[in-house]
mmCIF file of C-alpha atoms and ligand atoms in Angstrom:
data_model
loop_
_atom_site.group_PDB
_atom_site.id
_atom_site.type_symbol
_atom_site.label_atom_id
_atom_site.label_comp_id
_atom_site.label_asym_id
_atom_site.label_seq_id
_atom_site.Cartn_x
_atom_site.Cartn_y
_atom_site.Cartn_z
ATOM 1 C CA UNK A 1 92.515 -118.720 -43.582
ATOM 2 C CA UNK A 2 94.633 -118.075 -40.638
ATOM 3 C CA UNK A 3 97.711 -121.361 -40.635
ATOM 4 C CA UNK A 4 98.487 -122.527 -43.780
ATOM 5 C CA UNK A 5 102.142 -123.306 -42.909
ATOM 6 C CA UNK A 6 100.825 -126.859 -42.828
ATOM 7 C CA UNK A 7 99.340 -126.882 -45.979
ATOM 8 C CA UNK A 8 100.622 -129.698 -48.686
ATOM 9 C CA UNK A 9 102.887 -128.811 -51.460
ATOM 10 C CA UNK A 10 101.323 -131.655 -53.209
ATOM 11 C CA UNK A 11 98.336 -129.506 -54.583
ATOM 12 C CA UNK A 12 94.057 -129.673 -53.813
ATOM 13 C CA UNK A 13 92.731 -132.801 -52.465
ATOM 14 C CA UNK A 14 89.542 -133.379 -54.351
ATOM 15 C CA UNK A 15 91.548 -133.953 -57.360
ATOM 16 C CA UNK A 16 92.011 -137.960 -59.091
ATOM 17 C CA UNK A 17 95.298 -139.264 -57.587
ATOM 18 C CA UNK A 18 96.519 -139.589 -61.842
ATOM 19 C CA UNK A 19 97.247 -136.002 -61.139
ATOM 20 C CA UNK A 20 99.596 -136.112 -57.871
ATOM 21 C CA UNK A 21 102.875 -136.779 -60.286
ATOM 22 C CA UNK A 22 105.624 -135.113 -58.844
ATOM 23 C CA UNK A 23 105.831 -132.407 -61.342
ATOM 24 C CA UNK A 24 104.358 -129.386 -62.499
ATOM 25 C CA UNK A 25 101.033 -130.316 -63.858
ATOM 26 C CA UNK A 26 100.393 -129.088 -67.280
ATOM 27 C CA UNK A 27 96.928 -126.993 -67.930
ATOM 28 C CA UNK A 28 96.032 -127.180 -71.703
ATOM 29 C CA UNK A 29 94.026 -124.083 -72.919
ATOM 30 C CA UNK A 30 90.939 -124.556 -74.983
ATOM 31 C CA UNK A 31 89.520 -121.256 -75.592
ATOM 32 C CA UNK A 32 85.881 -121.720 -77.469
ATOM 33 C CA UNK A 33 85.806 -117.652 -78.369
ATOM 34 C CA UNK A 34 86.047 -115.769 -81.010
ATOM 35 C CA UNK A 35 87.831 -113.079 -80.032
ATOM 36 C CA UNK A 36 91.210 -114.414 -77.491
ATOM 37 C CA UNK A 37 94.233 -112.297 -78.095
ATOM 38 C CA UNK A 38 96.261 -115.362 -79.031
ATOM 39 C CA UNK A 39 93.903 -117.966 -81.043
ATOM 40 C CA UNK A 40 90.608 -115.806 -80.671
ATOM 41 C CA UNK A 41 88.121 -118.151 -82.868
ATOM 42 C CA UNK A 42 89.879 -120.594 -84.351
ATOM 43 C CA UNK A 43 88.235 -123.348 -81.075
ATOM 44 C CA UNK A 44 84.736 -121.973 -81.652
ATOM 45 C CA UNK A 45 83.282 -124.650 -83.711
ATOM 46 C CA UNK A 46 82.773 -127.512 -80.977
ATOM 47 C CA UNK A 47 83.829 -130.128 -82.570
ATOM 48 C CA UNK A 48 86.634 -127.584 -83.136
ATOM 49 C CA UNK A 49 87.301 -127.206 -80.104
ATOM 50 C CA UNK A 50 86.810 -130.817 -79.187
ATOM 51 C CA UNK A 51 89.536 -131.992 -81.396
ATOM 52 C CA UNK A 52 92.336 -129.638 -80.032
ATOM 53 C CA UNK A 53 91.413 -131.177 -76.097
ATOM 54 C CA UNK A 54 91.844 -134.339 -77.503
ATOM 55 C CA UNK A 55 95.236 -133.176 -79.669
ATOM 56 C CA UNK A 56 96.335 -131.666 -76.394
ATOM 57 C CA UNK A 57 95.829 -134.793 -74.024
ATOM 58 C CA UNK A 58 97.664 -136.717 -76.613
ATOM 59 C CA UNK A 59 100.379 -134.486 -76.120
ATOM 60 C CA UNK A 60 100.745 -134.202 -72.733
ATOM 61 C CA UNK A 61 98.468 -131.924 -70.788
ATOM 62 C CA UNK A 62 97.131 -133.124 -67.209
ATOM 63 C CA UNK A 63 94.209 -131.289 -67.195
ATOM 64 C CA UNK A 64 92.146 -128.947 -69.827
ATOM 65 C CA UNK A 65 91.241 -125.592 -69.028
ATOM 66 C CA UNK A 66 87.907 -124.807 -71.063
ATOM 67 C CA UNK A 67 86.531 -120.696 -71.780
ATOM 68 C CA UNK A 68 84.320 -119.029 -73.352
ATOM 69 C CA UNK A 69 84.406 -115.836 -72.680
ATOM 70 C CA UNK A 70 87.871 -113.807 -73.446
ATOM 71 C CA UNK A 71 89.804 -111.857 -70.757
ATOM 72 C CA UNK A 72 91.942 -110.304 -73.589
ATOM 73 C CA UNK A 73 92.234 -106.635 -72.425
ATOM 74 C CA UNK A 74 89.476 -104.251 -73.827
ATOM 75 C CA UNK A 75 87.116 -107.855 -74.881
ATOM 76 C CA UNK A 76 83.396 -107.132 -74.633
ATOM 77 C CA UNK A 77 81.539 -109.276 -71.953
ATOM 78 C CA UNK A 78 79.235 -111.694 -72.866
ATOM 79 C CA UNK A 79 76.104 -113.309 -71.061
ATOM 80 C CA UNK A 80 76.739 -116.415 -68.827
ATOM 81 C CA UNK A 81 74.000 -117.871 -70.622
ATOM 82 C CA UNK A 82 75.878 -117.442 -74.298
ATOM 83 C CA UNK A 83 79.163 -118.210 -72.308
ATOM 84 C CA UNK A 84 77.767 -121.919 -70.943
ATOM 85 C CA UNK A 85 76.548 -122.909 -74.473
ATOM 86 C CA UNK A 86 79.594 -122.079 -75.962
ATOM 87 C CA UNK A 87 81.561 -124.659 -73.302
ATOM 88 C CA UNK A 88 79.009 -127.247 -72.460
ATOM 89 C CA UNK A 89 79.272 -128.912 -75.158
ATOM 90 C CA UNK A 90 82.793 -129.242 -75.159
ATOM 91 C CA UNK A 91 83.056 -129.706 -71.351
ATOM 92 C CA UNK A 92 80.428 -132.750 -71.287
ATOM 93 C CA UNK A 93 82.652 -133.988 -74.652
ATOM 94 C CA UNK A 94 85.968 -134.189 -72.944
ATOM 95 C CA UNK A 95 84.993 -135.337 -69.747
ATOM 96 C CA UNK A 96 82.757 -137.897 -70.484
ATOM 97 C CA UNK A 97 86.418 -139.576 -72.320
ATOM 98 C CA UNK A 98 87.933 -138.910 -69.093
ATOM 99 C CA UNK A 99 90.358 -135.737 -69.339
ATOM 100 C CA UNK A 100 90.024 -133.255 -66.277
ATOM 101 C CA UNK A 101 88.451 -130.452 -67.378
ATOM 102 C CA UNK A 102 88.551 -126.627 -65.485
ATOM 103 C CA UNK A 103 86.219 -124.217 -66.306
ATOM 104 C CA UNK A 104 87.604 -120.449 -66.928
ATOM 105 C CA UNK A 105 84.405 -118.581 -65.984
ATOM 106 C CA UNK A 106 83.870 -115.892 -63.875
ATOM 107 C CA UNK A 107 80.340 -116.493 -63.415
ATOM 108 C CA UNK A 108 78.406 -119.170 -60.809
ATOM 109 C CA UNK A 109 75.952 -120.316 -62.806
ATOM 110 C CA UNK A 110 78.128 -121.188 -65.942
ATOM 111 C CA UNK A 111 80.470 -122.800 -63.259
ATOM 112 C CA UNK A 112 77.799 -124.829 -61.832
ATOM 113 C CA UNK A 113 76.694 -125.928 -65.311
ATOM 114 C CA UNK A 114 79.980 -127.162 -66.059
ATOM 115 C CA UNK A 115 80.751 -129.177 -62.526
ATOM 116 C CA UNK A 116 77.386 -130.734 -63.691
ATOM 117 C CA UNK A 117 78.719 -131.409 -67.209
ATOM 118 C CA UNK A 118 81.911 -133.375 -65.235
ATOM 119 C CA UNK A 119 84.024 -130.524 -65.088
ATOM 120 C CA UNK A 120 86.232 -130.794 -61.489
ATOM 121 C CA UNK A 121 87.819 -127.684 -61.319
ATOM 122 C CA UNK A 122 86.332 -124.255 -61.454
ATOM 123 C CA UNK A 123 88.889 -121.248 -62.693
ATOM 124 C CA UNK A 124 88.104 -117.954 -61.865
ATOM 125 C CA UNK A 125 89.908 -114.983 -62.914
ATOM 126 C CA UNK A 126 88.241 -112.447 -60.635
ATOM 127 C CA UNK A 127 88.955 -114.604 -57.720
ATOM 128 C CA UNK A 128 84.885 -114.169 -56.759
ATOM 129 C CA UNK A 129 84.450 -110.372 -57.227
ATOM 130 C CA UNK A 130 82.726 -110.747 -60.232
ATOM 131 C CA UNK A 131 80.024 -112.965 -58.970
ATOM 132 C CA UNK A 132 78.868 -112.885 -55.280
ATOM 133 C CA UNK A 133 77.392 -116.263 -55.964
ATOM 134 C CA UNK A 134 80.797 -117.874 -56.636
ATOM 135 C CA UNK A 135 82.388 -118.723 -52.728
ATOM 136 C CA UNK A 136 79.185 -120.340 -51.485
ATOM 137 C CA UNK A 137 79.091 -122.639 -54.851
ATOM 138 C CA UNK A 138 83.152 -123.536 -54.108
ATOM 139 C CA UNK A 139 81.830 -124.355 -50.795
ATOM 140 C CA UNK A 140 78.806 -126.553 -51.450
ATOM 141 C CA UNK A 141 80.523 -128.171 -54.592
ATOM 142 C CA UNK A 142 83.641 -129.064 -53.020
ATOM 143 C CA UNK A 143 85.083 -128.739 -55.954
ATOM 144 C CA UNK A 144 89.003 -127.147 -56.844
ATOM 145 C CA UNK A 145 89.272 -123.611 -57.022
ATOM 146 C CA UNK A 146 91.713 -121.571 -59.017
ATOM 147 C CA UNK A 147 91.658 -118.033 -57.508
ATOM 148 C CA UNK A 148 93.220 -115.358 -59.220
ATOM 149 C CA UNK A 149 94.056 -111.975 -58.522
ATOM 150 C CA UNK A 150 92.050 -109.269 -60.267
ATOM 151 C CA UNK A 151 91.015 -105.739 -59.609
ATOM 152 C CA UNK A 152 88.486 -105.033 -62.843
ATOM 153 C CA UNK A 153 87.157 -106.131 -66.115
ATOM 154 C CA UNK A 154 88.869 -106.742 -68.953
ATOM 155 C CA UNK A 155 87.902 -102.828 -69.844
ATOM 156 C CA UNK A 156 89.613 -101.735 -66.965
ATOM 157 C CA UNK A 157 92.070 -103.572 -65.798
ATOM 158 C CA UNK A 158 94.617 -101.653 -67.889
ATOM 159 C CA UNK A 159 94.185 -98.217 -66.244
ATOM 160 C CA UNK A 160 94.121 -100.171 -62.272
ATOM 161 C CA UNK A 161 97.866 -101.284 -62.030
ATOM 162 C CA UNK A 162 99.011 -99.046 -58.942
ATOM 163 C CA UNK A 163 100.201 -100.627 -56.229
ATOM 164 C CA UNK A 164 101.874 -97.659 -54.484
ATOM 165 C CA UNK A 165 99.617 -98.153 -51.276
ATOM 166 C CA UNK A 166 101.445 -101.474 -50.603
ATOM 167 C CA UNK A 167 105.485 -100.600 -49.231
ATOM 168 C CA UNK A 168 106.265 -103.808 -50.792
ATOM 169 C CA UNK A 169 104.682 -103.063 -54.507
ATOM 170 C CA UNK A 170 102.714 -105.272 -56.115
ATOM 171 C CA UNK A 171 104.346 -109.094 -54.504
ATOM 172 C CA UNK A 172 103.332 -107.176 -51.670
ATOM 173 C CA UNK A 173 99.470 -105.836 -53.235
ATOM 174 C CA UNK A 174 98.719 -109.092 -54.909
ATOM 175 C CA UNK A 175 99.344 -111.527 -51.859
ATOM 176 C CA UNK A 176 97.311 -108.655 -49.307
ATOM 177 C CA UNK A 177 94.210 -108.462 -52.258
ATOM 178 C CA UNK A 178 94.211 -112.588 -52.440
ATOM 179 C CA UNK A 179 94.285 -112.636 -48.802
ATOM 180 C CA UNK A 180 90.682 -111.412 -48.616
ATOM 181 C CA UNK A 181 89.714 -113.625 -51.420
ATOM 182 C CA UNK A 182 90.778 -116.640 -49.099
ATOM 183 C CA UNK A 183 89.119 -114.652 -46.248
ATOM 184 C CA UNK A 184 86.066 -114.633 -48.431
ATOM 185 C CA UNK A 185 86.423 -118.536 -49.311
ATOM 186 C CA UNK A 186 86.509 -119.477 -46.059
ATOM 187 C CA UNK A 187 83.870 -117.076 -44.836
ATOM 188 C CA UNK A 188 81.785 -118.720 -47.389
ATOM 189 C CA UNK A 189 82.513 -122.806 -45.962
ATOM 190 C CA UNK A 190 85.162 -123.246 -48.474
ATOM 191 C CA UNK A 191 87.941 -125.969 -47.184
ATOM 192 C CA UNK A 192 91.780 -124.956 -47.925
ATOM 193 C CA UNK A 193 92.213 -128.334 -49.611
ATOM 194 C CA UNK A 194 89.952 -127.187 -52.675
ATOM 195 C CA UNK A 195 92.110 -123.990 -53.151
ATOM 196 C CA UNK A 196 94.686 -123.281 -55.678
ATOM 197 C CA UNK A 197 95.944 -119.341 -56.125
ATOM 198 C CA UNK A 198 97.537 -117.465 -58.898
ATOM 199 C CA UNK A 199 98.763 -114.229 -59.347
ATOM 200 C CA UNK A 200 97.245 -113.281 -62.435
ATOM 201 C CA UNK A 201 99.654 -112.461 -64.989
ATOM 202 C CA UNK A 202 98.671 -109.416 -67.082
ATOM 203 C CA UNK A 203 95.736 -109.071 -65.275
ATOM 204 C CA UNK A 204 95.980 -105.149 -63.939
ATOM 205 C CA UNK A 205 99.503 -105.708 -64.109
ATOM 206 C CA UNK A 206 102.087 -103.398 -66.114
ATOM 207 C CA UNK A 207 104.711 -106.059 -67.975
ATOM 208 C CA UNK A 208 107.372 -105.510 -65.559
ATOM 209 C CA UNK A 209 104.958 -106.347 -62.221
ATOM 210 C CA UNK A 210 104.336 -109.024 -64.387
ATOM 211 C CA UNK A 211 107.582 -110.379 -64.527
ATOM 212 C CA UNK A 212 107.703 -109.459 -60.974
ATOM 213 C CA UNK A 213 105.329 -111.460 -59.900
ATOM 214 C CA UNK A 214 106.512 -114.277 -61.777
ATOM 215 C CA UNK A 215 110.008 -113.893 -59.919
ATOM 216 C CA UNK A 216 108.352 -114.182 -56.694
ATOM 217 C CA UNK A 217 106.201 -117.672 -57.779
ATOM 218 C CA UNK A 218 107.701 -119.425 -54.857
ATOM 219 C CA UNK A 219 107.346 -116.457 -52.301
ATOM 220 C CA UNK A 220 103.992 -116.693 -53.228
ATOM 221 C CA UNK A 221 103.500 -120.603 -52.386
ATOM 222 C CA UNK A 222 105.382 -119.817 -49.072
ATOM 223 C CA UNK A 223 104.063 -117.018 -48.068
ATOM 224 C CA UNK A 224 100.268 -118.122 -49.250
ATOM 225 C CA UNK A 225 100.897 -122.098 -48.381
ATOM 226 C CA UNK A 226 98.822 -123.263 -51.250
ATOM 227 C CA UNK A 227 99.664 -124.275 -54.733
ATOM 228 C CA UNK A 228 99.940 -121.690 -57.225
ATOM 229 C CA UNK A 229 99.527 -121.520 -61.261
ATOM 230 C CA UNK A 230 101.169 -119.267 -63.511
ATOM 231 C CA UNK A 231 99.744 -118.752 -66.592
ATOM 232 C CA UNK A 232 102.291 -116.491 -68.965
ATOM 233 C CA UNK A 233 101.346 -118.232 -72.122
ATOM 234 C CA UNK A 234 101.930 -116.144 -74.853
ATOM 235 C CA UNK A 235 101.492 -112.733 -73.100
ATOM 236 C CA UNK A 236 102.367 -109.910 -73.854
ATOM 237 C CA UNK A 237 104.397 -108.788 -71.308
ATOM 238 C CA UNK A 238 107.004 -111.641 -72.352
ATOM 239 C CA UNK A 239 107.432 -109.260 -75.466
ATOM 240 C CA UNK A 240 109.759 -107.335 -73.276
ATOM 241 C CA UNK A 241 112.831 -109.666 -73.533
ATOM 242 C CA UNK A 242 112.195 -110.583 -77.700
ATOM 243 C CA UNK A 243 112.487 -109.146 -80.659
ATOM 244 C CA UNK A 244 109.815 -106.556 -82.520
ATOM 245 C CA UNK A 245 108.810 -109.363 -84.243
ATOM 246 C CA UNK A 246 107.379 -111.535 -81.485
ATOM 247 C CA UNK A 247 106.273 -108.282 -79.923
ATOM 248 C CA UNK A 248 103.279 -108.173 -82.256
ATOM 249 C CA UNK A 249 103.079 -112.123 -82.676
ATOM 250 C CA UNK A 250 101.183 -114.179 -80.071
ATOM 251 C CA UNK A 251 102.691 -117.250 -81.404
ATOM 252 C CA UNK A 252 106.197 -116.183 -81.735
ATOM 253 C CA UNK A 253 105.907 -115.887 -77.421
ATOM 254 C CA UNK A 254 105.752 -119.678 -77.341
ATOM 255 C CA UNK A 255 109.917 -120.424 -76.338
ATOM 256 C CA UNK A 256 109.611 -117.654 -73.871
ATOM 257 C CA UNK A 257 106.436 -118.857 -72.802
ATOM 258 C CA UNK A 258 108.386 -122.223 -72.244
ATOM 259 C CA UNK A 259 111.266 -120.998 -70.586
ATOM 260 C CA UNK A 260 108.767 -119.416 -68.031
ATOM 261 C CA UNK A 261 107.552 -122.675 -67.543
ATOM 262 C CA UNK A 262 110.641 -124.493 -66.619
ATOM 263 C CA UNK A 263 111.593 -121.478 -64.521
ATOM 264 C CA UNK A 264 108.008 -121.579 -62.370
ATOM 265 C CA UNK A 265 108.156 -125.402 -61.845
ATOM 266 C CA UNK A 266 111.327 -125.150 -60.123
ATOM 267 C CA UNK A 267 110.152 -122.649 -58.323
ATOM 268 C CA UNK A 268 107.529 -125.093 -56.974
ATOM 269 C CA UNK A 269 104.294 -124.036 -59.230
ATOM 270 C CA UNK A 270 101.470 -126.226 -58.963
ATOM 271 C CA UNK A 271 100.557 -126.179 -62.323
ATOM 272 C CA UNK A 272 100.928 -123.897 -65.486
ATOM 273 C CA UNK A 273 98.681 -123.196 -67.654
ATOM 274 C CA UNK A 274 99.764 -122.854 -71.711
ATOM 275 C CA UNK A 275 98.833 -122.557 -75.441
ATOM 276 C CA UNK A 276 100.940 -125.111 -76.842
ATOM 277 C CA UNK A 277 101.872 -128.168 -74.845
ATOM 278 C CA UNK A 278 104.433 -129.980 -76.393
ATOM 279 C CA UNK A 279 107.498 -127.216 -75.842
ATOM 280 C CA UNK A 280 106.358 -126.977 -72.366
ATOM 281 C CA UNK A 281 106.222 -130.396 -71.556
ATOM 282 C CA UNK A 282 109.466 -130.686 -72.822
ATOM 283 C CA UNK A 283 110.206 -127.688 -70.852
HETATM 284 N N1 LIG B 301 94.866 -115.915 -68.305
HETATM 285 C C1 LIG B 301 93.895 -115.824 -69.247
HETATM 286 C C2 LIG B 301 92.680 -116.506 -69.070
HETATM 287 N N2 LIG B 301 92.462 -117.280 -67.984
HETATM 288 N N3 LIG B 301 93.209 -118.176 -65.953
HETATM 289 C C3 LIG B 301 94.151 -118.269 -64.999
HETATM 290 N N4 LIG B 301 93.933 -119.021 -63.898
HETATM 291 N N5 LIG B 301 95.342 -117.615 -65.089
HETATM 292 C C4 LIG B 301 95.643 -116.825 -66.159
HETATM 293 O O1 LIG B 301 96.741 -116.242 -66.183
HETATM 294 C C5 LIG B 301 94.653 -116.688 -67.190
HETATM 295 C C6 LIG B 301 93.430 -117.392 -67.037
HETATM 296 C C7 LIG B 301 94.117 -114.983 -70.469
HETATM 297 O O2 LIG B 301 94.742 -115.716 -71.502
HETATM 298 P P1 LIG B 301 93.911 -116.401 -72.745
HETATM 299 O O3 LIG B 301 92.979 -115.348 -73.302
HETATM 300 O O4 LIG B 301 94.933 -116.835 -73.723
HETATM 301 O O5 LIG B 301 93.162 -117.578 -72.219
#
């Protein structure tokens, strides 16, 4: 992707025109695992999980982000075939009442799956490395993209946060390493129009590249020319600025998670994607 100076602010074409509001879009998370680092299990039961899509439409959110496998540092991975019946169900469920659903998977075939269950957007943390089979089903599927940067598993990506070969740090790293996932995209047929970046928050990231990172939100959308998500909800790295209290609490991250959120939309994010949406609609 050579020119993308041209590229709409607006956000990916293939998307329902409902969605081109103005604002930053709103990205409700419905995590069907047992094990997420801030409401690991209590979505697992479908219905469950069902429910809290609905809850969070009702609220507010634009669009519903559904996982099943966790990305909380040091999680176990699990089979794309346990991951897809985990979120099938709950994919086909929401759709069919007409939310727009995203898929957080890292693997093709669960992705696939869900774009067949009515799911229109496909989020993927490893940005493709994880799945060689991921670009050329972007490109044949035409559907939206969310391509984050990553550098390892949820294992490793703790011990892989140097970015000392880049002069610039890790604004610098981050944009370079996405770079080749759009060179990949592209290689693979994708169109720009499907493509929507993020910088992964957390993900092989100390907390203050984190907040880094999520200083330089608009540099990113300028220097990339695509729309961007954030997603800071309830991570740890927000513990920095709060008391010991929130430190250890999830939860107690949610007004810091929505102060990130007002921040990032007027720095032009695309979309955000959160725990709780009321605070950050409101936000
Ligand atoms: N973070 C998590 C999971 N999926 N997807 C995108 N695009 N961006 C993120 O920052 C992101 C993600 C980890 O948080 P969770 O375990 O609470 O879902």
């Amino acid at each position: 992707m050579t020119d993308h100076q041209d590229a709409p602010d607006s956000g990916p074409e293939p998307l329902p025109a409902a969605l081109a509001v103005g604002r930053c879009l709103l990205m409700g998370i419905v995590n069907v695992t047992p094990d997420s680092f801030s409401d690991g299990g209590r979505w697992l039961a479908p219905e469950a999980a069902i429910a809290h899509g609905r809850e969070m439409i009702a609220d507010g959110a634009d669009i519903l982000d559904i996982g099943g496998e966790s990305t909380r540092p040091g999680a176990a991975p699990i089979t794309p075939a346990d991951e897809a019946a985990r979120v099938l169900p709950v994919i086909r469920a929401l759709a069919d009442e007409g939310a727009v659903v995203s898929v957080d998977t890292i693997h093709a075939s669960t992705a696939a799956a869900a774009l067949e269950a009515g799911a229109l957007i496909i989020n993927d943390v490893s940005g493709g490395l994880a799945d060689p089979a991921m670009h050329p089903l972007v490109a044949s599927s035409g559907a939206v993209y969310i391509c984050q940067h990553w550098r390892g598993t949820p294992e490793t990506m703790n011990d892989l946060t140097d970015y000392s070969a880049y002069p610039g740090g890790v604004v610098e790293g981050v944009e370079a390493e996405l770079r080749q996932r759009l060179d990949s995209l592209e290689a693979a047929g994708a169109r720009e129009s499907q493509i929507v970046v993020d910088p992964g928050l957390g993900f092989a990231k100390t907390h203050p590249q984190s907040w880094e990172l999520l200083a330089a939100t608009a540099r990113l959308r300028e220097d990339l020319g695509l729309p961007v998500l954030i997603g800071s909800s309830r991570k740890r790295f927000l513990s920095l600025s709060l008391p010991e209290s929130a430190a250890a609490d999830p939860i107690a991250r949610d007004a810091a998670t929505a102060a990130t959120t007002a921040l990032v939309a007027l720095a032009g994010a695309w979309a955000v994607r959160v725990h709780e949406v009321p605070a950050n609609r409101d936000a």
